[in-house]
Amino acid sequence: MYNPYLIGKHVYLRHPTEADVVGRWHEWFSDPAILGGYIPYRRPNCVEKQREFYNDVVLNDNTRMVFSIVDKKTDKHIGVCNLSSIDWVSRYCDFAFIVGEKEFRCGVYTLEVAFLLMELVFKRLNFRWLYCGHIAVNIRSHTVMKFLGFEESGRHPQKFWCNGSWADHVFLMLSQEQWASRWGGTGEYASGGCDTARAAPEFVGG
Amino acid sequence: MTMGRREEMLLKVQDVFRDVFDDDGLSITEKTSAADIPEWDSLMHISLIVAVEKKFNVRLNAAEIAGFANVGGMIDVLLGGQAA
């Protein structure tokens, strides 16, 4: 493992690297098989735009924490996940995750990433709310999020043009109490050696 | 010859797989994983977890679900729970 931050049974999460930027990361966000049910990306991705994202967001945006998802067995970069729209005062954030490498897109790794992020959000960062969203036609995302305990909190009806028709933007949320009730306190994951104090940005309070 | 606990559990888990994947002829071993069943994606993975919870009347935690990477892992979790 290289620079692990959160360690699961099959994957670990770490800070993205330049090697990730010039690897397959940008390809996942051009792949229609991956994007089909997601918030539609209108433009193809490339290494240069990925490097822009790396420099502007990964390295400099304190309202986001971006992680590379790495397979423990092969140390292969298989996906990306992040906490976004972090409000350090009101203690909430969004999250999203994509396992981009096809052979790992079986649910095992997806769920483990979700569990690692939820534990980070609710247990280590002591956030109150975790939000996410998906396009209504993305049944896969909806099923995973409902399984994790998320509840629908609203919709923007017919917001997105997707594959020839309009689709709702679905908003979901999970509270710290709901997480603790279903998942918290059972099956702890090992931490990657980064204590809570260093997990927060240098300025706390927005 | 009496069947061992693992063999018994394998047959029960196979029933779950046949139901979830809607394939009465599906045959699994302890090494069976998503690499062996093309239809095994994240949707089916959730379906397997929910079906196992229902069939064996258990509520799995995050670490136990992580053990569901292959059938052998599932059996370990289910036998571990029953042994507890």
Short mmCIF file of C-alpha atoms in Angstrom, two decimals:
data_model
loop_
_atom_site.label_atom_id
_atom_site.label_comp_id
_atom_site.label_asym_id
_atom_site.label_seq_id
_atom_site.Cartn_x
_atom_site.Cartn_y
_atom_site.Cartn_z
CA MET A 1 0.00 0.00 0.00
CA TYR A 2 1.12 3.54 -0.71
CA ASN A 3 0.08 6.36 1.60
CA PRO A 4 -3.15 4.71 2.81
CA TYR A 5 -5.72 6.97 4.46
CA LEU A 6 -8.61 4.57 4.98
CA ILE A 7 -8.12 0.81 4.79
CA GLY A 8 -10.79 -1.76 4.11
CA LYS A 9 -10.68 -5.47 3.48
CA HIS A 10 -10.39 -5.20 -0.31
CA VAL A 11 -9.54 -1.57 -1.01
CA TYR A 12 -7.80 1.35 0.54
CA LEU A 13 -8.33 5.04 -0.07
CA ARG A 14 -5.43 7.44 -0.46
CA HIS A 15 -4.64 10.90 -1.73
CA PRO A 16 -4.61 10.98 -5.54
CA THR A 17 -1.24 11.23 -7.23
CA GLU A 18 0.18 12.54 -10.49
CA ALA A 19 0.42 8.94 -11.64
CA ASP A 20 -3.35 8.63 -11.22
CA VAL A 21 -3.85 11.76 -13.31
CA VAL A 22 -1.97 10.34 -16.28
CA GLY A 23 -3.45 6.87 -15.74
CA ARG A 24 -6.99 5.80 -16.53
CA TRP A 25 -8.79 8.28 -14.20
CA HIS A 26 -9.76 10.60 -17.04
CA GLU A 27 -11.01 7.69 -19.16
CA TRP A 28 -13.61 6.69 -16.58
CA PHE A 29 -15.28 10.07 -17.04
CA SER A 30 -15.48 9.64 -20.79
CA ASP A 31 -16.76 6.06 -20.67
CA PRO A 32 -20.48 5.96 -21.59
CA ALA A 33 -20.86 2.64 -19.77
CA ILE A 34 -19.93 4.39 -16.54
CA LEU A 35 -21.61 7.73 -17.23
CA GLY A 36 -24.86 6.34 -18.63
CA GLY A 37 -26.85 6.74 -15.43
CA TYR A 38 -24.87 9.54 -13.81
CA ILE A 39 -25.26 13.27 -13.87
CA PRO A 40 -24.54 13.73 -17.56
CA TYR A 41 -21.12 14.98 -18.51
CA ARG A 42 -21.42 16.93 -21.74
CA ARG A 43 -17.77 17.01 -22.72
CA PRO A 44 -15.20 14.25 -23.07
CA ASN A 45 -12.46 14.15 -20.48
CA CYS A 46 -8.71 14.13 -21.07
CA VAL A 47 -5.45 14.05 -19.14
CA GLU A 48 -5.11 17.84 -19.34
CA LYS A 49 -8.55 18.47 -17.85
CA GLN A 50 -7.90 15.80 -15.24
CA ARG A 51 -4.70 17.61 -14.27
CA GLU A 52 -6.68 20.85 -14.00
CA PHE A 53 -9.09 19.11 -11.62
CA TYR A 54 -6.16 17.69 -9.66
CA ASN A 55 -4.50 21.08 -9.24
CA ASP A 56 -7.63 23.16 -8.65
CA VAL A 57 -9.75 20.76 -6.61
CA VAL A 58 -7.71 17.92 -5.19
CA LEU A 59 -4.83 20.09 -4.03
CA ASN A 60 -6.60 23.35 -3.26
CA ASP A 61 -10.32 23.04 -2.55
CA ASN A 62 -10.95 22.76 1.19
CA THR A 63 -14.61 22.01 0.67
CA ARG A 64 -13.68 18.70 -0.91
CA MET A 65 -11.69 15.62 0.04
CA VAL A 66 -10.88 13.50 -2.99
CA PHE A 67 -9.54 9.96 -2.67
CA SER A 68 -8.22 7.42 -5.08
CA ILE A 69 -9.69 3.96 -4.63
CA VAL A 70 -6.98 1.31 -4.77
CA ASP A 71 -7.27 -2.47 -4.88
CA LYS A 72 -5.25 -3.87 -1.97
CA LYS A 73 -4.28 -7.07 -3.76
CA THR A 74 -2.81 -5.46 -6.88
CA ASP A 75 -2.31 -1.86 -5.70
CA LYS A 76 -4.17 -0.85 -8.85
CA HIS A 77 -6.02 2.47 -9.02
CA ILE A 78 -9.58 1.35 -9.67
CA GLY A 79 -11.75 4.36 -8.94
CA VAL A 80 -12.25 7.71 -7.30
CA CYS A 81 -14.46 8.99 -4.51
CA ASN A 82 -14.92 12.22 -2.68
CA LEU A 83 -16.60 14.22 -0.01
CA SER A 84 -17.78 17.53 -1.46
CA SER A 85 -19.66 20.67 -0.48
CA ILE A 86 -18.19 20.21 2.98
CA ASP A 87 -19.57 22.65 5.52
CA TRP A 88 -17.17 22.39 8.45
CA VAL A 89 -19.35 24.56 10.68
CA SER A 90 -22.75 22.99 9.99
CA ARG A 91 -21.06 19.59 9.65
CA TYR A 92 -22.49 18.12 6.50
CA CYS A 93 -21.20 17.09 3.11
CA ASP A 94 -22.05 15.30 -0.10
CA PHE A 95 -20.32 12.16 -1.23
CA ALA A 96 -19.87 10.30 -4.49
CA PHE A 97 -17.87 7.31 -5.65
CA ILE A 98 -17.11 5.62 -8.92
CA VAL A 99 -15.35 2.31 -9.40
CA GLY A 100 -14.07 2.84 -12.91
CA GLU A 101 -12.18 -0.35 -13.67
CA LYS A 102 -14.64 -2.85 -15.13
CA GLU A 103 -13.42 -6.00 -13.38
CA PHE A 104 -14.01 -4.38 -10.00
CA ARG A 105 -17.54 -3.15 -10.70
CA CYS A 106 -19.35 -6.00 -8.97
CA GLY A 107 -20.65 -4.29 -5.85
CA VAL A 108 -18.10 -5.67 -3.40
CA TYR A 109 -15.72 -2.74 -3.85
CA THR A 110 -18.49 -0.14 -4.25
CA LEU A 111 -20.05 -1.05 -0.94
CA GLU A 112 -16.74 -1.12 0.86
CA VAL A 113 -15.89 2.37 -0.38
CA ALA A 114 -19.27 3.60 0.79
CA PHE A 115 -18.75 2.05 4.23
CA LEU A 116 -15.28 3.59 4.55
CA LEU A 117 -16.56 7.04 3.60
CA MET A 118 -19.57 6.85 5.90
CA GLU A 119 -17.37 5.84 8.79
CA LEU A 120 -15.03 8.75 7.99
CA VAL A 121 -17.91 11.22 7.80
CA PHE A 122 -19.89 10.16 10.84
CA LYS A 123 -17.35 8.64 13.17
CA ARG A 124 -14.08 10.47 12.53
CA LEU A 125 -15.31 13.85 11.30
CA ASN A 126 -18.47 13.80 13.44
CA PHE A 127 -20.68 15.17 10.69
CA ARG A 128 -24.45 15.29 11.16
CA TRP A 129 -25.65 14.80 7.60
CA LEU A 130 -24.44 13.06 4.49
CA TYR A 131 -26.08 13.93 1.19
CA CYS A 132 -25.94 12.46 -2.27
CA GLY A 133 -27.85 12.64 -5.49
CA HIS A 134 -28.41 10.69 -8.64
CA ILE A 135 -30.28 10.87 -11.86
CA ALA A 136 -33.57 8.99 -11.53
CA VAL A 137 -32.79 6.46 -14.26
CA ASN A 138 -29.69 5.30 -12.39
CA ILE A 139 -31.37 2.34 -10.70
CA ARG A 140 -28.00 0.97 -9.61
CA SER A 141 -27.16 4.07 -7.58
CA HIS A 142 -30.65 4.24 -6.15
CA THR A 143 -30.52 0.60 -5.02
CA VAL A 144 -27.10 0.98 -3.41
CA MET A 145 -28.06 4.18 -1.58
CA LYS A 146 -31.35 2.78 -0.29
CA PHE A 147 -29.49 -0.30 0.94
CA LEU A 148 -27.06 1.95 2.79
CA GLY A 149 -30.00 3.61 4.53
CA PHE A 150 -30.32 6.85 2.58
CA GLU A 151 -33.77 8.35 2.28
CA GLU A 152 -35.09 10.52 -0.50
CA SER A 153 -35.36 14.14 0.56
CA GLY A 154 -36.56 15.71 -2.66
CA ARG A 155 -36.40 15.90 -6.41
CA HIS A 156 -35.88 18.38 -9.18
CA PRO A 157 -38.38 17.01 -11.65
CA GLN A 158 -37.28 16.36 -15.21
CA LYS A 159 -34.04 18.23 -14.74
CA PHE A 160 -31.74 16.18 -16.94
CA TRP A 161 -31.92 15.15 -20.56
CA CYS A 162 -30.67 11.59 -20.52
CA ASN A 163 -30.77 9.05 -23.30
CA GLY A 164 -33.67 10.63 -25.11
CA SER A 165 -35.93 11.66 -22.25
CA TRP A 166 -36.14 13.91 -19.23
CA ALA A 167 -35.22 12.47 -15.85
CA ASP A 168 -35.54 13.72 -12.30
CA HIS A 169 -32.58 14.67 -10.14
CA VAL A 170 -33.07 12.69 -6.92
CA PHE A 171 -31.67 13.95 -3.60
CA LEU A 172 -30.97 11.59 -0.71
CA MET A 173 -29.72 12.07 2.80
CA LEU A 174 -28.52 10.08 5.79
CA SER A 175 -28.12 11.34 9.33
CA GLN A 176 -25.43 10.39 11.80
CA GLU A 177 -28.11 8.77 13.97
CA GLN A 178 -29.47 6.72 11.09
CA TRP A 179 -25.96 5.57 10.18
CA ALA A 180 -25.14 4.64 13.76
CA SER A 181 -28.39 2.76 14.12
CA ARG A 182 -27.76 0.57 11.08
CA TRP A 183 -24.00 0.46 10.58
CA GLY A 184 -22.21 2.27 13.35
CA GLY A 185 -20.21 0.51 16.00
CA THR A 186 -20.04 -2.75 14.09
CA GLY A 187 -17.18 -3.95 11.94
CA GLU A 188 -14.70 -1.16 12.31
CA TYR A 189 -12.22 -0.58 9.57
CA ALA A 190 -8.59 0.07 10.26
CA SER A 191 -7.51 3.66 9.85
CA GLY A 192 -4.58 4.52 7.67
CA GLY A 193 -2.54 6.27 10.29
CA CYS A 194 -4.01 9.73 9.71
CA ASP A 195 -5.53 10.99 12.92
CA THR A 196 -8.68 13.06 13.09
CA ALA A 197 -6.88 16.34 13.68
CA ARG A 198 -4.92 16.01 10.46
CA ALA A 199 -8.03 14.87 8.57
CA ALA A 200 -9.60 18.33 8.91
CA PRO A 201 -8.39 21.22 6.80
CA GLU A 202 -6.08 23.83 8.24
CA PHE A 203 -8.92 26.27 8.75
CA VAL A 204 -12.00 24.90 10.48
CA GLY A 205 -14.99 27.12 10.26
CA GLY A 206 -15.38 27.69 6.55
CA MET B 1 -21.70 -40.17 4.22
CA THR B 2 -22.79 -37.25 6.31
CA MET B 3 -22.36 -33.83 4.84
CA GLY B 4 -20.11 -31.37 6.57
CA ARG B 5 -21.46 -28.05 7.79
CA ARG B 6 -19.74 -26.17 5.00
CA GLU B 7 -21.15 -28.47 2.34
CA GLU B 8 -24.63 -28.08 3.81
CA MET B 9 -24.25 -24.32 3.89
CA LEU B 10 -22.95 -24.29 0.32
CA LEU B 11 -26.14 -25.97 -0.87
CA LYS B 12 -28.27 -23.44 0.99
CA VAL B 13 -26.26 -20.53 -0.43
CA GLN B 14 -26.55 -22.10 -3.87
CA ASP B 15 -30.34 -21.96 -3.51
CA VAL B 16 -30.03 -18.25 -2.80
CA PHE B 17 -27.84 -17.75 -5.86
CA ARG B 18 -30.23 -19.69 -8.08
CA ASP B 19 -33.11 -17.57 -6.85
CA VAL B 20 -31.32 -14.23 -7.18
CA PHE B 21 -29.87 -14.98 -10.60
CA ASP B 22 -33.05 -16.78 -11.67
CA ASP B 23 -31.09 -19.80 -12.88
CA ASP B 24 -32.06 -23.20 -11.52
CA GLY B 25 -29.03 -24.77 -13.13
CA LEU B 26 -26.50 -22.41 -11.56
CA SER B 27 -23.77 -24.31 -9.77
CA ILE B 28 -21.37 -22.62 -7.36
CA THR B 29 -18.32 -23.55 -5.35
CA GLU B 30 -16.66 -21.81 -2.44
CA LYS B 31 -14.36 -20.05 -4.90
CA THR B 32 -17.20 -18.62 -6.98
CA SER B 33 -17.01 -14.84 -7.21
CA ALA B 34 -18.29 -12.05 -9.42
CA ALA B 35 -15.58 -12.93 -11.93
CA ASP B 36 -17.41 -16.22 -12.58
CA ILE B 37 -20.95 -14.89 -13.01
CA PRO B 38 -21.27 -12.10 -15.62
CA GLU B 39 -24.59 -10.89 -14.22
CA TRP B 40 -23.08 -10.30 -10.78
CA ASP B 41 -22.93 -6.50 -10.63
CA SER B 42 -23.61 -4.05 -7.81
CA LEU B 43 -27.38 -4.49 -8.17
CA MET B 44 -27.13 -8.27 -7.92
CA HIS B 45 -24.64 -7.97 -5.08
CA ILE B 46 -27.17 -6.00 -3.03
CA SER B 47 -29.84 -8.54 -3.98
CA LEU B 48 -27.59 -11.38 -2.77
CA ILE B 49 -26.97 -9.67 0.55
CA VAL B 50 -30.66 -8.98 1.11
CA ALA B 51 -31.60 -12.53 0.09
CA VAL B 52 -29.01 -14.05 2.44
CA GLU B 53 -30.22 -11.86 5.31
CA LYS B 54 -33.79 -12.99 4.67
CA LYS B 55 -33.03 -16.69 4.20
CA PHE B 56 -30.77 -17.00 7.23
CA ASN B 57 -32.60 -14.43 9.36
CA VAL B 58 -29.48 -12.40 10.02
CA ARG B 59 -28.60 -8.72 9.90
CA LEU B 60 -25.14 -8.27 8.48
CA ASN B 61 -22.76 -5.53 9.49
CA ALA B 62 -20.31 -3.72 7.23
CA ALA B 63 -17.36 -6.00 7.95
CA GLU B 64 -19.44 -9.12 7.32
CA ILE B 65 -20.68 -7.70 4.03
CA ALA B 66 -17.04 -7.10 3.07
CA GLY B 67 -16.57 -10.84 3.45
CA PHE B 68 -19.05 -11.45 0.63
CA ALA B 69 -16.41 -11.20 -2.09
CA ASN B 70 -16.87 -14.90 -2.85
CA VAL B 71 -19.06 -17.78 -1.76
CA GLY B 72 -16.45 -19.11 0.67
CA GLY B 73 -16.42 -15.73 2.40
CA MET B 74 -20.21 -15.82 2.67
CA ILE B 75 -20.08 -19.27 4.24
CA ASP B 76 -17.43 -18.10 6.71
CA VAL B 77 -19.69 -15.25 7.79
CA LEU B 78 -22.82 -17.37 8.02
CA LEU B 79 -21.14 -20.19 9.93
CA GLY B 80 -19.38 -17.70 12.15
CA GLY B 81 -22.71 -16.12 13.03
CA GLN B 82 -24.34 -19.45 13.71
CA ALA B 83 -21.43 -20.56 15.80
CA ALA B 84 -21.60 -17.44 17.93
#
